[in-house]
Structure formats: C-alpha cells, structure tokens
GROMACS .gro file of C-alpha atoms in nm:
model
  203
    1MET     CA    1  -0.612   1.182   1.703
    2VAL     CA    2  -0.504   1.524   1.835
    3LEU     CA    3  -0.162   1.655   1.749
    4ALA     CA    4  -0.003   1.902   1.990
    5SER     CA    5   0.316   2.100   1.965
    6ARG     CA    6   0.596   2.006   2.202
    7SER     CA    7   0.695   2.371   2.233
    8SER     CA    8   0.531   2.618   2.468
    9PRO     CA    9   0.157   2.680   2.414
   10CYS     CA   10   0.060   2.961   2.180
   11ARG     CA   11  -0.267   3.134   2.097
   12LEU     CA   12  -0.402   3.086   1.744
   13THR     CA   13  -0.552   3.389   1.575
   14PRO     CA   14  -0.734   3.398   1.239
   15GLU     CA   15  -0.500   3.663   1.108
   16THR     CA   16  -0.175   3.480   1.179
   17ASP     CA   17  -0.154   3.116   1.277
   18THR     CA   18  -0.458   2.979   1.093
   19ALA     CA   19  -0.294   3.042   0.756
   20ARG     CA   20  -0.009   2.810   0.856
   21LEU     CA   21  -0.231   2.515   0.951
   22PRO     CA   22  -0.248   2.225   0.703
   23ALA     CA   23  -0.552   2.266   0.480
   24THR     CA   24  -0.567   1.913   0.338
   25ALA     CA   25  -0.498   1.559   0.456
   26ARG     CA   26  -0.193   1.557   0.226
   27GLU     CA   27  -0.054   1.872   0.387
   28LEU     CA   28  -0.113   1.728   0.733
   29PHE     CA   29   0.068   1.408   0.630
   30ASP     CA   30   0.364   1.616   0.511
   31ALA     CA   31   0.371   1.807   0.840
   32LEU     CA   32   0.380   1.495   1.059
   33PRO     CA   33   0.706   1.391   1.223
   34PRO     CA   34   0.822   1.031   1.178
   35LEU     CA   35   0.584   0.797   1.363
   36PRO     CA   36   0.772   0.471   1.424
   37GLY     CA   37   0.544   0.172   1.464
   38LEU     CA   38   0.250   0.345   1.296
   39ARG     CA   39   0.116   0.338   0.942
   40THR     CA   40   0.007   0.675   0.803
   41GLU     CA   41  -0.202   0.699   0.486
   42VAL     CA   42  -0.454   0.923   0.312
   43ILE     CA   43  -0.755   0.723   0.190
   44ASP     CA   44  -1.072   0.878   0.054
   45GLY     CA   45  -0.967   1.217   0.188
   46ARG     CA   46  -0.903   1.082   0.539
   47LEU     CA   47  -0.569   1.087   0.717
   48ILE     CA   48  -0.548   0.745   0.881
   49VAL     CA   49  -0.291   0.666   1.148
   50SER     CA   50  -0.303   0.300   1.249
   51PRO     CA   51  -0.076   0.052   1.424
   52VAL     CA   52   0.128  -0.189   1.217
   53GLY     CA   53  -0.023  -0.532   1.160
   54THR     CA   54  -0.005  -0.843   1.376
   55PRO     CA   55   0.282  -1.091   1.342
   56GLU     CA   56   0.053  -1.308   1.127
   57HIS     CA   57  -0.016  -1.012   0.899
   58ALA     CA   58   0.355  -0.932   0.867
   59ARG     CA   59   0.432  -1.299   0.804
   60ILE     CA   60   0.207  -1.308   0.496
   61ALA     CA   61   0.364  -0.991   0.358
   62MET     CA   62   0.709  -1.145   0.402
   63LEU     CA   63   0.593  -1.466   0.231
   64ILE     CA   64   0.494  -1.262  -0.075
   65ASN     CA   65   0.846  -1.122  -0.080
   66ASP     CA   66   0.995  -1.470  -0.038
   67ALA     CA   67   0.782  -1.618  -0.317
   68LEU     CA   68   0.904  -1.352  -0.560
   69PHE     CA   69   1.266  -1.355  -0.445
   70SER     CA   70   1.413  -1.553  -0.737
   71LEU     CA   71   1.218  -1.350  -0.989
   72ARG     CA   72   1.333  -1.026  -0.829
   73VAL     CA   73   1.696  -1.133  -0.839
   74GLN     CA   74   1.666  -1.246  -1.200
   75ARG     CA   75   1.511  -0.918  -1.316
   76GLY     CA   76   1.686  -0.681  -1.078
   77TRP     CA   77   1.366  -0.563  -0.913
   78HIS     CA   78   1.331  -0.430  -0.559
   79GLY     CA   79   1.083  -0.561  -0.302
   80PHE     CA   80   0.965  -0.363   0.000
   81VAL     CA   81   0.770  -0.517   0.289
   82GLY     CA   82   0.553  -0.261   0.469
   83ASN     CA   83   0.826  -0.001   0.501
   84VAL     CA   84   0.790   0.229   0.201
   85ASP     CA   85   0.544   0.506   0.122
   86VAL     CA   86   0.380   0.523  -0.219
   87CYS     CA   87   0.249   0.845  -0.371
   88ILE     CA   88  -0.058   0.791  -0.591
   89ASP     CA   89   0.024   0.966  -0.916
   90GLY     CA   90  -0.231   1.237  -0.987
   91PRO     CA   91  -0.388   1.328  -0.652
   92ARG     CA   92  -0.052   1.278  -0.477
   93THR     CA   93  -0.212   1.091  -0.187
   94PRO     CA   94   0.025   0.878   0.025
   95VAL     CA   95  -0.039   0.512   0.105
   96GLU     CA   96   0.172   0.235   0.254
   97PRO     CA   97   0.107  -0.104   0.091
   98ASP     CA   98   0.200  -0.423   0.273
   99PHE     CA   99   0.430  -0.517  -0.015
  100VAL     CA  100   0.567  -0.320  -0.310
  101LEU     CA  101   0.749  -0.449  -0.618
  102ALA     CA  102   0.937  -0.184  -0.813
  103PRO     CA  103   1.217  -0.145  -1.068
  104PRO     CA  104   1.538   0.010  -0.936
  105ASP     CA  105   1.473   0.329  -1.136
  106CYS     CA  106   1.120   0.382  -1.006
  107PRO     CA  107   1.053   0.759  -0.999
  108ARG     CA  108   0.986   0.927  -0.666
  109TRP     CA  109   0.775   1.202  -0.521
  110GLY     CA  110   1.025   1.378  -0.300
  111ASP     CA  111   1.283   1.170  -0.119
  112ARG     CA  112   1.067   0.915   0.061
  113GLU     CA  113   0.776   0.819  -0.168
  114LEU     CA  114   0.776   0.595  -0.475
  115LEU     CA  115   0.542   0.714  -0.750
  116SER     CA  116   0.262   0.463  -0.812
  117SER     CA  117   0.289   0.492  -1.192
  118GLY     CA  118   0.643   0.353  -1.178
  119LEU     CA  119   0.559   0.043  -0.972
  120LEU     CA  120   0.520  -0.313  -1.095
  121MET     CA  121   0.284  -0.445  -0.827
  122VAL     CA  122   0.144  -0.371  -0.484
  123ALA     CA  123  -0.002  -0.618  -0.236
  124GLU     CA  124  -0.235  -0.571   0.058
  125VAL     CA  125  -0.302  -0.823   0.335
  126ILE     CA  126  -0.651  -0.774   0.476
  127SER     CA  127  -0.695  -0.753   0.852
  128PRO     CA  128  -1.016  -0.693   1.050
  129GLY     CA  129  -0.941  -0.322   1.076
  130SER     CA  130  -0.863  -0.272   0.706
  131VAL     CA  131  -1.147  -0.461   0.535
  132GLU     CA  132  -1.325  -0.161   0.382
  133ASP     CA  133  -1.008   0.022   0.280
  134ASP     CA  134  -0.828  -0.281   0.133
  135ARG     CA  135  -1.124  -0.442  -0.041
  136VAL     CA  136  -1.309  -0.132  -0.160
  137LYS     CA  137  -1.111   0.192  -0.134
  138LYS     CA  138  -0.758   0.098  -0.237
  139PRO     CA  139  -0.811  -0.097  -0.563
  140PRO     CA  140  -0.945   0.205  -0.756
  141MET     CA  141  -0.673   0.423  -0.603
  142TYR     CA  142  -0.401   0.192  -0.730
  143ALA     CA  143  -0.569   0.149  -1.067
  144ALA     CA  144  -0.607   0.526  -1.115
  145GLY     CA  145  -0.244   0.569  -1.005
  146GLY     CA  146  -0.120   0.341  -1.282
  147VAL     CA  147  -0.018   0.035  -1.077
  148PRO     CA  148  -0.034  -0.256  -1.327
  149VAL     CA  149  -0.112  -0.532  -1.075
  150MET     CA  150  -0.261  -0.547  -0.727
  151LEU     CA  151  -0.246  -0.862  -0.514
  152LEU     CA  152  -0.503  -0.891  -0.237
  153VAL     CA  153  -0.447  -1.161   0.025
  154ASP     CA  154  -0.758  -1.210   0.238
  155PRO     CA  155  -0.696  -1.452   0.526
  156ILE     CA  156  -1.013  -1.342   0.708
  157ALA     CA  157  -1.253  -1.423   0.424
  158VAL     CA  158  -1.456  -1.743   0.458
  159PRO     CA  159  -1.294  -1.932   0.299
  160PRO     CA  160  -0.964  -1.736   0.275
  161THR     CA  161  -0.892  -1.605  -0.075
  162VAL     CA  162  -0.620  -1.451  -0.289
  163THR     CA  163  -0.719  -1.205  -0.561
  164VAL     CA  164  -0.516  -1.066  -0.851
  165LEU     CA  165  -0.639  -0.740  -1.005
  166SER     CA  166  -0.491  -0.623  -1.335
  167ASP     CA  167  -0.559  -0.440  -1.663
  168ALA     CA  168  -0.621  -0.097  -1.514
  169LYS     CA  169  -0.836   0.137  -1.724
  170GLU     CA  170  -1.015   0.455  -1.625
  171GLY     CA  171  -0.952   0.406  -1.256
  172GLU     CA  172  -1.068   0.046  -1.235
  173TYR     CA  173  -0.904  -0.294  -1.272
  174GLN     CA  174  -1.079  -0.473  -1.559
  175THR     CA  175  -0.952  -0.824  -1.483
  176ILE     CA  176  -1.008  -0.979  -1.141
  177THR     CA  177  -0.900  -1.335  -1.065
  178ARG     CA  178  -0.991  -1.476  -0.724
  179VAL     CA  179  -0.889  -1.820  -0.596
  180ALA     CA  180  -0.926  -2.004  -0.269
  181MET     CA  181  -0.611  -1.981  -0.061
  182GLY     CA  182  -0.412  -2.295  -0.134
  183SER     CA  183  -0.458  -2.276  -0.511
  184THR     CA  184  -0.216  -2.144  -0.772
  185VAL     CA  185  -0.296  -1.807  -0.928
  186HIS     CA  186  -0.128  -1.644  -1.226
  187ILE     CA  187   0.008  -1.292  -1.180
  188PRO     CA  188   0.005  -1.141  -1.531
  189ASP     CA  189   0.256  -0.912  -1.701
  190PRO     CA  190   0.461  -0.723  -1.616
  191ILE     CA  191   0.518  -0.989  -1.349
  192GLY     CA  192   0.439  -1.312  -1.535
  193PHE     CA  193   0.449  -1.549  -1.240
  194ASP     CA  194   0.244  -1.840  -1.106
  195LEU     CA  195   0.199  -1.792  -0.732
  196ASP     CA  196   0.131  -2.096  -0.515
  197THR     CA  197  -0.090  -1.947  -0.246
  198ALA     CA  198  -0.061  -2.257  -0.028
  199VAL     CA  199   0.236  -2.088   0.139
  200PHE     CA  200   0.000  -1.838   0.303
  201SER     CA  201  -0.194  -2.106   0.487
  202GLU     CA  202   0.102  -2.312   0.604
  203HIS     CA  203   0.206  -2.288   0.970
   0.00000   0.00000   0.00000
C-alpha cells in the first residue's frame, strides 16, 4: 500500500524531509488519517491494512456480544464489536479485535485506544485472510499485553471450533480449551460464564 500526500508534490531530501518520515509501524499507524471501512493493525512489526470482514464474520462477532449481554448489564461492563482499537501494553502496538469486553474504567493509550492490560476479554473470528495472525500471532500478543481471556471462534476449521485461552504467564496462555462448535465451553474468571457455541452455527 502506497500512501501519498493530497497536497502538492514535494522533493524529499535526506537533510530535511527524511527525518519527519515515520520510522516504525507504530509511528506510521499514528500518522494515518481515519480509514473508514478498513482495519488497521500492527502485527509482528507489520502495518496491516485490511478490509472489514464479511457479513458472516460480523454476525459471529455480534453473537458474542449478544451472548454476553445479560452478564454485561449485570456487571456494568462495556462490549465493543469491531470498532475499537486496543493498544498492547508494553510494545504499544495497536490491534483491532473483533470483540472487546472491558470495564467502564479501562485505562487508555491516548484518546482512542483501550490499554490491553485493563481489558477483561478479547475475541477474534477467524477468516481465510486472518488464519496465521489470529491463530498464531495474536494469542501471544494478547497474553503478553495482560488480557486475561481470549476467545477464538474458528468457523473455517474442519470441523469448526471455539477455543478459550486463559491463564496468561510470560507471554503465553497456559490453559487452552477447544470444543467443537455447537458445544458449551466455560469462559473462566474474570468472566465466569458458560458459552453455548451452538449460536454460532445457527442460521
């Protein structure tokens, strides 16, 4: 992806303009204007700009929100479906989970990003274009960032699965519970909820 200024062209010189160019993926992320309809993240040192998911992908993320609605109301928690940036505490890398569960007083990095160490849970819905990032790259990022629980909904696995990752230590989740989609899986503390994953396979 090539970013170009909308102003008149200018000549870059090593002595002047180069010093103002973003030096890291994080700095480039911060320099980007709002990109409606696109997801922008930094994963494994790469700035990734991708389209939002399919309607089926968005539907599953919304179903996670719906399943936790009563619990959220009871405990005063906030749920965000694919529309909030999370800053991984430590390296300060930005990601955009498909679903985020957070307390109302979750600390922030700047105005727009929730700090990962203040979250209760994140969820990712795997799509064909996100297999490597969601299955391999993001779990250790969330664990290292202090996210207590990660939910991974994988409708493209054969058979489809739902995985709960918890007990983060030294940048890895120590407890991994995977069930076939359609089964009930327990989401441990701080959530403490039995999730009926059959809702993800209903039409």
